[in-house]
PDB file of C-alpha atoms in Angstrom:
ATOM      1  CA  UNK A   1      15.016   7.836   8.165  1.00  0.00           C
ATOM      2  CA  UNK A   2      13.062   4.505   9.042  1.00  0.00           C
ATOM      3  CA  UNK A   3      12.367   3.985   5.402  1.00  0.00           C
ATOM      4  CA  UNK A   4      15.980   4.584   4.580  1.00  0.00           C
ATOM      5  CA  UNK A   5      17.127   1.919   7.232  1.00  0.00           C
ATOM      6  CA  UNK A   6      14.499  -0.389   5.897  1.00  0.00           C
ATOM      7  CA  UNK A   7      15.851  -0.105   2.306  1.00  0.00           C
ATOM      8  CA  UNK A   8      19.255  -0.569   3.715  1.00  0.00           C
ATOM      9  CA  UNK A   9      18.117  -3.966   4.995  1.00  0.00           C
ATOM     10  CA  UNK A  10      16.916  -4.830   1.678  1.00  0.00           C
ATOM     11  CA  UNK A  11      20.150  -3.863  -0.005  1.00  0.00           C
ATOM     12  CA  UNK A  12      21.998  -6.055   2.410  1.00  0.00           C
ATOM     13  CA  UNK A  13      19.801  -8.829   1.270  1.00  0.00           C
ATOM     14  CA  UNK A  14      20.702  -8.128  -2.303  1.00  0.00           C
ATOM     15  CA  UNK A  15      24.268  -8.114  -1.468  1.00  0.00           C
ATOM     16  CA  UNK A  16      24.076 -11.695  -0.447  1.00  0.00           C
ATOM     17  CA  UNK A  17      22.753 -12.588  -3.878  1.00  0.00           C
ATOM     18  CA  UNK A  18      25.639 -10.851  -5.646  1.00  0.00           C
ATOM     19  CA  UNK A  19      28.412 -12.149  -3.577  1.00  0.00           C
ATOM     20  CA  UNK A  20      29.425 -14.637  -6.341  1.00  0.00           C
ATOM     21  CA  UNK A  21      28.978 -12.388  -9.347  1.00  0.00           C
ATOM     22  CA  UNK A  22      31.957 -11.061 -11.106  1.00  0.00           C
ATOM     23  CA  UNK A  23      32.405  -7.181 -10.285  1.00  0.00           C
ATOM     24  CA  UNK A  24      34.624  -4.333 -10.201  1.00  0.00           C
ATOM     25  CA  UNK A  25      34.650  -1.478  -7.758  1.00  0.00           C
ATOM     26  CA  UNK A  26      33.268   0.817 -10.309  1.00  0.00           C
ATOM     27  CA  UNK A  27      30.356  -1.274 -11.659  1.00  0.00           C
ATOM     28  CA  UNK A  28      27.105  -0.524 -10.005  1.00  0.00           C
ATOM     29  CA  UNK A  29      24.565  -2.943  -8.791  1.00  0.00           C
ATOM     30  CA  UNK A  30      21.523  -1.999 -10.835  1.00  0.00           C
ATOM     31  CA  UNK A  31      18.194  -2.291  -9.224  1.00  0.00           C
ATOM     32  CA  UNK A  32      15.066  -2.263 -11.369  1.00  0.00           C
ATOM     33  CA  UNK A  33      11.549  -0.987 -10.504  1.00  0.00           C
ATOM     34  CA  UNK A  34       8.565   0.611 -11.805  1.00  0.00           C
ATOM     35  CA  UNK A  35       6.609   3.425  -9.889  1.00  0.00           C
ATOM     36  CA  UNK A  36       3.390   5.217 -10.729  1.00  0.00           C
ATOM     37  CA  UNK A  37       4.808   8.599 -11.565  1.00  0.00           C
ATOM     38  CA  UNK A  38       1.665   9.457 -13.500  1.00  0.00           C
ATOM     39  CA  UNK A  39      -1.813   8.110 -13.841  1.00  0.00           C
ATOM     40  CA  UNK A  40      -4.959   8.874 -11.868  1.00  0.00           C
ATOM     41  CA  UNK A  41      -4.870   6.036  -9.320  1.00  0.00           C
ATOM     42  CA  UNK A  42      -1.473   6.194  -7.597  1.00  0.00           C
ATOM     43  CA  UNK A  43       0.673   9.196  -8.947  1.00  0.00           C
ATOM     44  CA  UNK A  44       0.826  10.875  -5.521  1.00  0.00           C
ATOM     45  CA  UNK A  45       1.877   7.725  -3.669  1.00  0.00           C
ATOM     46  CA  UNK A  46       4.083   6.466  -6.605  1.00  0.00           C
ATOM     47  CA  UNK A  47       5.856   9.780  -6.527  1.00  0.00           C
ATOM     48  CA  UNK A  48       6.700   9.387  -2.973  1.00  0.00           C
ATOM     49  CA  UNK A  49       7.791   5.736  -3.543  1.00  0.00           C
ATOM     50  CA  UNK A  50      10.142   6.809  -6.330  1.00  0.00           C
ATOM     51  CA  UNK A  51      11.639   9.602  -3.958  1.00  0.00           C
ATOM     52  CA  UNK A  52      12.180   6.884  -1.413  1.00  0.00           C
ATOM     53  CA  UNK A  53      14.143   4.637  -3.720  1.00  0.00           C
ATOM     54  CA  UNK A  54      16.300   7.578  -4.810  1.00  0.00           C
ATOM     55  CA  UNK A  55      17.001   8.711  -1.231  1.00  0.00           C
ATOM     56  CA  UNK A  56      18.018   5.104  -0.567  1.00  0.00           C
ATOM     57  CA  UNK A  57      20.241   5.259  -3.397  1.00  0.00           C
ATOM     58  CA  UNK A  58      21.953   8.595  -2.318  1.00  0.00           C
ATOM     59  CA  UNK A  59      22.163   7.387   1.337  1.00  0.00           C
ATOM     60  CA  UNK A  60      23.629   3.873   0.593  1.00  0.00           C
ATOM     61  CA  UNK A  61      26.130   5.216  -1.953  1.00  0.00           C
ATOM     62  CA  UNK A  62      27.228   7.973   0.537  1.00  0.00           C
ATOM     63  CA  UNK A  63      28.157   5.100   2.836  1.00  0.00           C
ATOM     64  CA  UNK A  64      30.269   3.303   0.328  1.00  0.00           C
ATOM     65  CA  UNK A  65      27.568   1.340  -1.435  1.00  0.00           C
ATOM     66  CA  UNK A  66      27.150  -2.476  -1.276  1.00  0.00           C
ATOM     67  CA  UNK A  67      30.296  -4.702  -1.341  1.00  0.00           C
ATOM     68  CA  UNK A  68      32.216  -1.687  -2.349  1.00  0.00           C
ATOM     69  CA  UNK A  69      30.022  -1.077  -5.449  1.00  0.00           C
ATOM     70  CA  UNK A  70      27.659   1.795  -5.891  1.00  0.00           C
ATOM     71  CA  UNK A  71      23.819   1.097  -6.352  1.00  0.00           C
ATOM     72  CA  UNK A  72      21.905   2.608  -9.177  1.00  0.00           C
ATOM     73  CA  UNK A  73      18.120   2.403  -9.519  1.00  0.00           C
ATOM     74  CA  UNK A  74      16.449   2.050 -12.903  1.00  0.00           C
ATOM     75  CA  UNK A  75      12.912   3.308 -12.444  1.00  0.00           C
ATOM     76  CA  UNK A  76      10.294   3.519 -15.140  1.00  0.00           C
ATOM     77  CA  UNK A  77       6.776   5.076 -14.865  1.00  0.00           C
ATOM     78  CA  UNK A  78       4.080   2.467 -15.092  1.00  0.00           C
ATOM     79  CA  UNK A  79       1.368   5.239 -15.158  1.00  0.00           C
ATOM     80  CA  UNK A  80      -0.627   3.480 -12.557  1.00  0.00           C
ATOM     81  CA  UNK A  81      -1.412   0.582 -14.882  1.00  0.00           C
ATOM     82  CA  UNK A  82      -0.948  -3.048 -14.215  1.00  0.00           C
ATOM     83  CA  UNK A  83      -0.371  -4.072 -17.865  1.00  0.00           C
ATOM     84  CA  UNK A  84       2.280  -1.409 -18.340  1.00  0.00           C
ATOM     85  CA  UNK A  85       4.004  -2.403 -15.114  1.00  0.00           C
ATOM     86  CA  UNK A  86       4.084  -6.113 -16.295  1.00  0.00           C
ATOM     87  CA  UNK A  87       5.807  -5.035 -19.519  1.00  0.00           C
ATOM     88  CA  UNK A  88       8.225  -2.841 -17.792  1.00  0.00           C
ATOM     89  CA  UNK A  89       9.324  -5.641 -15.490  1.00  0.00           C
ATOM     90  CA  UNK A  90       9.827  -7.828 -18.342  1.00  0.00           C
ATOM     91  CA  UNK A  91      12.079  -5.225 -20.018  1.00  0.00           C
ATOM     92  CA  UNK A  92      13.967  -4.688 -16.686  1.00  0.00           C
ATOM     93  CA  UNK A  93      14.675  -8.417 -16.288  1.00  0.00           C
ATOM     94  CA  UNK A  94      14.985  -9.589 -19.897  1.00  0.00           C
ATOM     95  CA  UNK A  95      16.303  -6.638 -21.705  1.00  0.00           C
ATOM     96  CA  UNK A  96      17.909  -4.350 -19.223  1.00  0.00           C
ATOM     97  CA  UNK A  97      19.467  -7.290 -17.234  1.00  0.00           C
ATOM     98  CA  UNK A  98      19.245  -5.508 -13.972  1.00  0.00           C
ATOM     99  CA  UNK A  99      20.834  -7.281 -10.894  1.00  0.00           C
ATOM    100  CA  UNK A 100      17.765  -7.198  -8.654  1.00  0.00           C
ATOM    101  CA  UNK A 101      14.285  -5.871  -8.632  1.00  0.00           C
ATOM    102  CA  UNK A 102      12.117  -4.110  -6.125  1.00  0.00           C
ATOM    103  CA  UNK A 103       8.337  -3.781  -6.234  1.00  0.00           C
ATOM    104  CA  UNK A 104       6.006  -1.182  -7.781  1.00  0.00           C
ATOM    105  CA  UNK A 105       3.366   0.929  -5.716  1.00  0.00           C
ATOM    106  CA  UNK A 106       0.080  -0.821  -4.752  1.00  0.00           C
ATOM    107  CA  UNK A 107      -1.035  -4.226  -4.171  1.00  0.00           C
ATOM    108  CA  UNK A 108      -2.880  -4.459  -7.517  1.00  0.00           C
ATOM    109  CA  UNK A 109       0.214  -3.639  -9.565  1.00  0.00           C
ATOM    110  CA  UNK A 110       2.352  -5.827  -7.582  1.00  0.00           C
ATOM    111  CA  UNK A 111       0.000  -8.805  -7.887  1.00  0.00           C
ATOM    112  CA  UNK A 112       0.398  -8.549 -11.728  1.00  0.00           C
ATOM    113  CA  UNK A 113       4.063  -7.927 -11.535  1.00  0.00           C
ATOM    114  CA  UNK A 114       4.512 -10.953  -9.411  1.00  0.00           C
ATOM    115  CA  UNK A 115       3.767 -13.343 -12.345  1.00  0.00           C
ATOM    116  CA  UNK A 116       6.564 -11.744 -14.225  1.00  0.00           C
ATOM    117  CA  UNK A 117       9.131 -12.473 -11.440  1.00  0.00           C
ATOM    118  CA  UNK A 118       7.896 -15.854 -10.868  1.00  0.00           C
ATOM    119  CA  UNK A 119       8.373 -16.671 -14.533  1.00  0.00           C
ATOM    120  CA  UNK A 120      12.061 -15.515 -14.445  1.00  0.00           C
ATOM    121  CA  UNK A 121      12.713 -16.826 -10.943  1.00  0.00           C
ATOM    122  CA  UNK A 122      13.820 -13.348  -9.943  1.00  0.00           C
ATOM    123  CA  UNK A 123      13.538 -12.524  -6.292  1.00  0.00           C
ATOM    124  CA  UNK A 124      11.475  -9.355  -5.623  1.00  0.00           C
ATOM    125  CA  UNK A 125      10.757  -7.664  -2.240  1.00  0.00           C
ATOM    126  CA  UNK A 126       7.444  -5.734  -2.200  1.00  0.00           C
ATOM    127  CA  UNK A 127       8.000  -2.607   0.118  1.00  0.00           C
ATOM    128  CA  UNK A 128       4.732  -1.037  -1.117  1.00  0.00           C
ATOM    129  CA  UNK A 129       2.076  -3.869  -1.168  1.00  0.00           C
ATOM    130  CA  UNK A 130       0.150  -5.107   1.819  1.00  0.00           C
ATOM    131  CA  UNK A 131      -2.701  -7.204   0.727  1.00  0.00           C
ATOM    132  CA  UNK A 132      -2.096 -10.796   1.915  1.00  0.00           C
ATOM    133  CA  UNK A 133      -4.040 -12.379  -0.951  1.00  0.00           C
ATOM    134  CA  UNK A 134      -1.096 -11.643  -3.163  1.00  0.00           C
ATOM    135  CA  UNK A 135       0.999 -14.128  -0.985  1.00  0.00           C
ATOM    136  CA  UNK A 136      -1.681 -16.836  -1.005  1.00  0.00           C
ATOM    137  CA  UNK A 137      -1.037 -17.975  -4.609  1.00  0.00           C
ATOM    138  CA  UNK A 138       1.865 -20.244  -3.901  1.00  0.00           C
ATOM    139  CA  UNK A 139       4.454 -17.708  -5.105  1.00  0.00           C
ATOM    140  CA  UNK A 140       8.027 -18.446  -4.181  1.00  0.00           C
ATOM    141  CA  UNK A 141       9.862 -15.288  -5.297  1.00  0.00           C
ATOM    142  CA  UNK A 142       7.903 -12.427  -3.741  1.00  0.00           C
ATOM    143  CA  UNK A 143       8.617 -11.293  -0.191  1.00  0.00           C
ATOM    144  CA  UNK A 144       6.300  -9.082   1.780  1.00  0.00           C
ATOM    145  CA  UNK A 145       7.688  -6.186   3.838  1.00  0.00           C
ATOM    146  CA  UNK A 146       4.887  -4.011   5.167  1.00  0.00           C
ATOM    147  CA  UNK A 147       2.149  -4.955   7.550  1.00  0.00           C
ATOM    148  CA  UNK A 148      -0.935  -6.595   6.180  1.00  0.00           C
ATOM    149  CA  UNK A 149      -3.761  -4.204   4.995  1.00  0.00           C
ATOM    150  CA  UNK A 150      -6.217  -6.361   6.812  1.00  0.00           C
ATOM    151  CA  UNK A 151      -4.667  -4.928  10.050  1.00  0.00           C
ATOM    152  CA  UNK A 152      -4.823  -1.257   9.158  1.00  0.00           C
ATOM    153  CA  UNK A 153      -7.797  -0.530  11.374  1.00  0.00           C
ATOM    154  CA  UNK A 154      -6.399  -2.443  14.478  1.00  0.00           C
ATOM    155  CA  UNK A 155      -5.229   0.762  16.358  1.00  0.00           C
ATOM    156  CA  UNK A 156      -8.554   2.639  16.086  1.00  0.00           C
ATOM    157  CA  UNK A 157     -10.475  -0.531  16.914  1.00  0.00           C
ATOM    158  CA  UNK A 158      -8.306  -1.205  20.155  1.00  0.00           C
ATOM    159  CA  UNK A 159      -8.755   2.468  21.147  1.00  0.00           C
ATOM    160  CA  UNK A 160     -12.506   2.241  20.619  1.00  0.00           C
ATOM    161  CA  UNK A 161     -12.641  -1.034  22.666  1.00  0.00           C
ATOM    162  CA  UNK A 162     -10.550   0.380  25.540  1.00  0.00           C
ATOM    163  CA  UNK A 163     -12.858   3.367  25.722  1.00  0.00           C
ATOM    164  CA  UNK A 164     -16.079   1.524  25.919  1.00  0.00           C
ATOM    165  CA  UNK A 165     -17.260   1.948  22.257  1.00  0.00           C
ATOM    166  CA  UNK A 166     -19.446  -0.896  21.030  1.00  0.00           C
ATOM    167  CA  UNK A 167     -20.562  -0.465  17.396  1.00  0.00           C
ATOM    168  CA  UNK A 168     -18.785  -0.141  13.985  1.00  0.00           C
ATOM    169  CA  UNK A 169     -19.709   0.924  10.455  1.00  0.00           C
ATOM    170  CA  UNK A 170     -17.455   0.251   7.567  1.00  0.00           C
ATOM    171  CA  UNK A 171     -17.479   1.947   4.113  1.00  0.00           C
ATOM    172  CA  UNK A 172     -14.844   0.947   1.492  1.00  0.00           C
ATOM    173  CA  UNK A 173     -14.014   1.412  -2.252  1.00  0.00           C
ATOM    174  CA  UNK A 174     -14.493  -1.712  -4.414  1.00  0.00           C
ATOM    175  CA  UNK A 175     -10.713  -2.378  -4.875  1.00  0.00           C
ATOM    176  CA  UNK A 176      -8.064  -4.820  -3.606  1.00  0.00           C
ATOM    177  CA  UNK A 177      -6.693  -2.962  -0.682  1.00  0.00           C
ATOM    178  CA  UNK A 178      -9.882  -1.283   0.565  1.00  0.00           C
ATOM    179  CA  UNK A 179     -11.637  -4.587   0.558  1.00  0.00           C
ATOM    180  CA  UNK A 180      -8.891  -6.022   2.468  1.00  0.00           C
ATOM    181  CA  UNK A 181      -9.159  -3.310   5.106  1.00  0.00           C
ATOM    182  CA  UNK A 182     -12.865  -3.783   5.398  1.00  0.00           C
ATOM    183  CA  UNK A 183     -12.404  -7.409   5.753  1.00  0.00           C
ATOM    184  CA  UNK A 184      -9.877  -6.913   8.360  1.00  0.00           C
ATOM    185  CA  UNK A 185     -11.892  -4.490  10.209  1.00  0.00           C
ATOM    186  CA  UNK A 186     -14.961  -6.681  10.511  1.00  0.00           C
ATOM    187  CA  UNK A 187     -12.767  -9.650  11.660  1.00  0.00           C
ATOM    188  CA  UNK A 188     -10.944  -7.565  14.261  1.00  0.00           C
ATOM    189  CA  UNK A 189     -14.019  -5.942  15.566  1.00  0.00           C
ATOM    190  CA  UNK A 190     -15.490  -9.130  16.520  1.00  0.00           C
ATOM    191  CA  UNK A 191     -12.354 -10.085  18.487  1.00  0.00           C
ATOM    192  CA  UNK A 192     -12.780  -6.775  20.403  1.00  0.00           C
ATOM    193  CA  UNK A 193     -16.411  -6.944  21.110  1.00  0.00           C
ATOM    194  CA  UNK A 194     -17.438  -4.361  18.517  1.00  0.00           C
ATOM    195  CA  UNK A 195     -20.828  -5.034  16.750  1.00  0.00           C
ATOM    196  CA  UNK A 196     -20.648  -4.298  12.979  1.00  0.00           C
ATOM    197  CA  UNK A 197     -23.941  -2.244  12.412  1.00  0.00           C
ATOM    198  CA  UNK A 198     -23.407  -1.180   8.826  1.00  0.00           C
ATOM    199  CA  UNK A 199     -21.149  -2.170   5.883  1.00  0.00           C
ATOM    200  CA  UNK A 200     -21.169  -0.943   2.215  1.00  0.00           C
ATOM    201  CA  UNK A 201     -18.712  -1.341  -0.688  1.00  0.00           C
ATOM    202  CA  UNK A 202     -19.060   1.687  -3.190  1.00  0.00           C
ATOM    203  CA  UNK A 203     -18.107   1.500  -6.829  1.00  0.00           C
ATOM    204  CA  UNK A 204     -15.184   3.362  -8.290  1.00  0.00           C
ATOM    205  CA  UNK A 205     -15.920   6.827  -9.482  1.00  0.00           C
ATOM    206  CA  UNK A 206     -18.378   7.617  -6.448  1.00  0.00           C
ATOM    207  CA  UNK A 207     -17.957  11.387  -5.579  1.00  0.00           C
ATOM    208  CA  UNK A 208     -21.015  11.957  -3.479  1.00  0.00           C
ATOM    209  CA  UNK A 209     -21.187   9.872  -0.248  1.00  0.00           C
ATOM    210  CA  UNK A 210     -24.108  11.649   1.357  1.00  0.00           C
ATOM    211  CA  UNK A 211     -26.549   9.000   0.508  1.00  0.00           C
ATOM    212  CA  UNK A 212     -24.332   6.223   2.116  1.00  0.00           C
ATOM    213  CA  UNK A 213     -23.551   8.465   5.116  1.00  0.00           C
ATOM    214  CA  UNK A 214     -27.091   9.086   5.755  1.00  0.00           C
ATOM    215  CA  UNK A 215     -27.629   5.390   5.919  1.00  0.00           C
ATOM    216  CA  UNK A 216     -24.656   5.119   8.313  1.00  0.00           C
ATOM    217  CA  UNK A 217     -26.345   7.816  10.439  1.00  0.00           C
ATOM    218  CA  UNK A 218     -29.351   5.752  11.030  1.00  0.00           C
ATOM    219  CA  UNK A 219     -27.379   3.013  12.616  1.00  0.00           C
ATOM    220  CA  UNK A 220     -25.633   5.407  15.039  1.00  0.00           C
ATOM    221  CA  UNK A 221     -22.176   3.757  15.056  1.00  0.00           C
ATOM    222  CA  UNK A 222     -19.484   4.555  17.744  1.00  0.00           C
ATOM    223  CA  UNK A 223     -16.762   3.999  15.161  1.00  0.00           C
ATOM    224  CA  UNK A 224     -16.666   4.577  11.304  1.00  0.00           C
ATOM    225  CA  UNK A 225     -13.880   3.086   9.127  1.00  0.00           C
ATOM    226  CA  UNK A 226     -13.474   4.572   5.645  1.00  0.00           C
ATOM    227  CA  UNK A 227     -11.036   2.741   3.210  1.00  0.00           C
ATOM    228  CA  UNK A 228     -10.095   3.841  -0.135  1.00  0.00           C
ATOM    229  CA  UNK A 229      -6.898   3.966  -2.459  1.00  0.00           C
ATOM    230  CA  UNK A 230      -8.205   7.321  -3.694  1.00  0.00           C
ATOM    231  CA  UNK A 231      -7.319  10.311  -1.575  1.00  0.00           C
ATOM    232  CA  UNK A 232     -10.069  12.305  -3.222  1.00  0.00           C
ATOM    233  CA  UNK A 233     -12.572   9.692  -1.930  1.00  0.00           C
ATOM    234  CA  UNK A 234     -11.627  10.158   1.680  1.00  0.00           C
ATOM    235  CA  UNK A 235     -11.381  13.957   1.454  1.00  0.00           C
ATOM    236  CA  UNK A 236     -15.008  14.104   0.001  1.00  0.00           C
ATOM    237  CA  UNK A 237     -16.361  11.510   2.424  1.00  0.00           C
ATOM    238  CA  UNK A 238     -14.769  13.291   5.449  1.00  0.00           C
ATOM    239  CA  UNK A 239     -16.148  16.710   4.390  1.00  0.00           C
ATOM    240  CA  UNK A 240     -19.558  15.197   3.773  1.00  0.00           C
ATOM    241  CA  UNK A 241     -19.653  13.581   7.345  1.00  0.00           C
ATOM    242  CA  UNK A 242     -19.864  17.048   8.696  1.00  0.00           C
ATOM    243  CA  UNK A 243     -22.494  18.067   6.065  1.00  0.00           C
ATOM    244  CA  UNK A 244     -24.860  15.263   6.957  1.00  0.00           C
ATOM    245  CA  UNK A 245     -24.222  15.790  10.771  1.00  0.00           C
ATOM    246  CA  UNK A 246     -23.396  12.029  11.193  1.00  0.00           C
ATOM    247  CA  UNK A 247     -24.208  12.311  14.822  1.00  0.00           C
ATOM    248  CA  UNK A 248     -25.995  14.930  16.910  1.00  0.00           C
ATOM    249  CA  UNK A 249     -23.880  16.585  19.338  1.00  0.00           C
ATOM    250  CA  UNK A 250     -26.810  17.219  21.869  1.00  0.00           C
ATOM    251  CA  UNK A 251     -27.487  13.518  22.297  1.00  0.00           C
ATOM    252  CA  UNK A 252     -24.077  11.799  21.716  1.00  0.00           C
ATOM    253  CA  UNK A 253     -20.410  12.302  20.789  1.00  0.00           C
ATOM    254  CA  UNK A 254     -19.352  12.145  17.290  1.00  0.00           C
ATOM    255  CA  UNK A 255     -18.096   8.831  16.150  1.00  0.00           C
ATOM    256  CA  UNK A 256     -14.492   7.956  16.054  1.00  0.00           C
ATOM    257  CA  UNK A 257     -13.460   7.947  12.371  1.00  0.00           C
ATOM    258  CA  UNK A 258     -10.690   5.946  10.968  1.00  0.00           C
ATOM    259  CA  UNK A 259      -9.458   6.898   7.404  1.00  0.00           C
ATOM    260  CA  UNK A 260      -7.378   4.333   5.635  1.00  0.00           C
ATOM    261  CA  UNK A 261      -5.666   5.254   2.314  1.00  0.00           C
ATOM    262  CA  UNK A 262      -3.195   3.350   0.168  1.00  0.00           C
ATOM    263  CA  UNK A 263      -1.052   0.736   1.491  1.00  0.00           C
ATOM    264  CA  UNK A 264       0.687   1.757   4.630  1.00  0.00           C
ATOM    265  CA  UNK A 265      -1.136   4.244   6.918  1.00  0.00           C
ATOM    266  CA  UNK A 266      -4.223   4.957   8.823  1.00  0.00           C
ATOM    267  CA  UNK A 267      -5.438   8.372  10.125  1.00  0.00           C
ATOM    268  CA  UNK A 268      -7.860   8.483  13.043  1.00  0.00           C
ATOM    269  CA  UNK A 269      -9.772  11.647  14.016  1.00  0.00           C
TER     270      UNK A 269
END
């Protein structure tokens, strides 16, 4: 429901943009977007994003639409591919002539799509991108909505500091969002008095994390932050934490583990 309300705010904003356009009560306001419905990287999260847009459409239209007009989402599948998404947004703006656009899923795809909307001077709100580097390129038509990825670990690090934990290890996939999460965790840890005792960025395609975790084990961290856009990475790493016995129960408590995935959420265990 919070997501629905958030999209309602977005649509109110779009309503301001179309106040001066010729319209009829029956003509819908068409909003274009691409989502990663297929593809290995983002199909799970992209599917949720598409469902969210369609829930928004249903909810807003049930309340009378915007300015007395229904809204209609035009959503294409970018197959988790940046180049495909760029082509699709070009089509949405230049050929489909949509009234407004909303962002795709992921910082990486949003970063590429942003060049298209800048070229056309088409305002785009990005509800599914969180890496601040995207907004550090002088862009004028891209609006951030979610909290920055660099702050994803703030909750677990605050909890750790308040409970007397003092050391941190960070493992992250070599990708835009995980790199941002890792950078943010390192910076936030310093501000909260936690010492970074281990940090490693692993390449895409890694399936066995036991070697990395064994190196982490030697440093005996109180907190471990794992960051990846691939859910399967996090599942495998979490299982292997138990397999390598990351900390010995007879001498110390298990470390607090923060698992960050995708653009918008952190799970701590």
